[in-house]
Short mmCIF file of C-alpha atoms in Angstrom, two decimals:
data_model
loop_
_atom_site.label_atom_id
_atom_site.label_comp_id
_atom_site.label_asym_id
_atom_site.label_seq_id
_atom_site.Cartn_x
_atom_site.Cartn_y
_atom_site.Cartn_z
CA MET A 17 101.33 101.61 109.97
CA MET A 18 98.64 101.90 107.35
CA LEU A 19 96.69 105.16 107.29
CA ILE A 20 93.22 104.81 105.81
CA TYR A 21 91.63 107.73 103.98
CA GLN A 22 88.02 108.28 102.96
CA ASN A 23 86.02 110.96 101.24
CA THR A 24 83.35 111.48 103.89
CA ALA A 25 80.77 112.81 101.41
CA ALA A 26 81.28 109.83 99.10
CA ALA A 27 81.21 107.39 102.00
CA ALA A 28 77.98 108.96 103.28
CA GLY A 29 76.50 108.42 99.82
CA MET A 30 77.14 104.68 99.91
CA SER A 31 74.22 102.42 100.72
CA GLU A 32 74.25 100.42 103.95
CA GLU A 33 74.83 97.32 101.85
CA GLU A 34 77.82 98.85 100.04
CA MET A 35 79.33 100.06 103.30
CA GLY A 36 78.70 96.66 104.88
CA VAL A 37 80.59 94.93 102.05
CA LEU A 38 83.52 97.31 102.53
CA GLN A 39 83.55 96.75 106.30
CA ASN A 40 83.29 92.97 105.90
CA GLU A 41 86.25 92.93 103.49
CA ALA A 42 88.34 94.92 105.96
CA GLY A 43 87.21 92.59 108.74
CA ASP A 44 88.28 89.54 106.75
CA ILE A 45 91.76 91.00 106.24
CA TRP A 46 91.93 91.94 109.93
CA GLN A 47 91.07 88.34 110.91
CA GLU A 48 93.76 87.03 108.56
CA LEU A 49 96.35 89.34 110.14
CA VAL A 50 95.31 88.25 113.63
CA LYS A 51 95.69 84.58 112.62
CA THR A 52 99.14 85.15 111.08
CA GLY A 53 100.30 87.15 114.10
CA GLU A 54 100.93 90.26 111.99
CA TRP A 55 98.17 92.39 113.56
CA VAL A 56 99.33 94.82 116.26
CA SER A 57 96.57 97.39 116.65
CA GLY A 58 94.12 99.59 114.82
CA ALA A 59 91.15 101.89 115.14
CA GLY A 60 88.65 103.87 113.17
CA LEU A 61 88.42 107.60 113.73
CA ALA A 62 85.36 109.74 114.41
CA SER A 63 84.08 112.00 111.64
CA PRO A 64 86.32 114.91 110.62
CA ALA A 65 83.35 117.12 111.54
CA GLN A 66 84.13 116.28 115.18
CA ALA A 67 87.80 117.21 114.85
CA LYS A 68 89.51 120.16 116.49
CA ALA A 69 92.54 121.66 114.75
CA ILE A 70 95.04 123.37 117.02
CA ARG A 71 97.78 125.68 115.85
CA VAL A 72 100.06 127.59 118.22
CA ARG A 73 101.75 130.68 116.84
CA ASP A 74 103.86 133.01 118.96
CA GLY A 75 102.55 131.24 122.07
CA VAL A 76 98.90 131.80 121.16
CA ALA A 77 96.69 128.78 120.48
CA ALA A 78 94.03 128.89 117.81
CA VAL A 79 91.47 126.10 118.10
CA THR A 80 89.12 125.62 115.16
CA ASP A 81 86.44 123.10 114.34
CA GLY A 82 87.13 120.53 111.67
CA PRO A 83 90.13 118.69 110.33
CA PHE A 84 93.64 120.14 110.13
CA SER A 85 93.63 120.23 106.33
CA GLU A 86 90.82 121.08 103.98
CA ALA A 87 90.83 118.13 101.64
CA LYS A 88 88.17 115.89 100.13
CA GLU A 89 89.83 112.81 101.60
CA GLN A 90 90.39 112.73 105.35
CA LEU A 91 92.08 110.27 107.68
CA ALA A 92 89.44 107.71 108.68
CA GLY A 93 91.47 105.13 110.58
CA LEU A 94 94.73 103.34 111.02
CA CYS A 95 96.07 99.82 111.26
CA ILE A 96 99.36 98.77 112.74
CA PHE A 97 100.77 95.48 111.58
CA GLU A 98 104.19 93.89 111.64
CA THR A 99 105.32 92.17 108.48
CA GLU A 100 108.49 90.41 107.43
CA SER A 101 108.90 92.68 104.40
CA LEU A 102 107.75 95.89 102.76
CA GLU A 103 106.37 93.76 99.93
CA ARG A 104 104.01 91.98 102.35
CA ALA A 105 102.85 95.32 103.80
CA VAL A 106 102.16 96.62 100.27
CA GLU A 107 100.24 93.43 99.44
CA ILE A 108 98.01 93.96 102.49
CA ALA A 109 97.49 97.64 101.65
CA GLN A 110 96.54 96.82 98.05
CA ARG A 111 93.84 94.44 99.28
CA TRP A 112 92.36 96.89 101.82
CA PRO A 113 88.99 97.97 100.37
CA ASP A 114 89.48 101.70 101.03
CA ALA A 115 92.43 101.59 98.59
CA ARG A 116 89.94 100.93 95.77
CA TYR A 117 87.69 103.85 96.66
CA TRP A 118 89.97 106.47 98.22
CA GLY A 119 93.44 105.53 99.37
CA VAL A 120 95.69 104.10 102.01
CA GLU A 121 99.22 105.07 102.94
CA LEU A 122 101.97 102.96 104.50
CA ARG A 123 104.40 104.54 106.95
CA GLU A 124 107.05 102.89 109.03
CA ILE A 125 106.81 103.72 112.72
CA VAL A 126 110.18 105.03 113.88
CA GLY A 127 111.54 105.50 117.37
CA GLY A 128 109.18 102.99 118.95
CA ASP A 129 109.93 100.54 121.71
CA GLU A 130 112.81 98.25 120.82
CA ASP A 131 112.84 94.69 122.12
#
């Protein structure tokens, strides 16, 4: 799984054209992964401003507005793809446009359905 991070303030400061280029690049990679059969799933996430953070301590839930962590870069989306090797997954992640501006993170999904 590739986690995609963005700085929401920096992203909001991008022009429509700049954001369109970024989205088109991601779309091109997505289409490539669909064609190669490596794409499994993915989604963008709503703004961190719409998030609810929930922490339960001693049986008492505290629900607060905003993301779980206070950081400049927040989780913006995720992609799940299946590759033959870690090297291929890294190659895809390096090409993802958000990696140039903010960052992406690869994590293996463990404990999933086994065929």
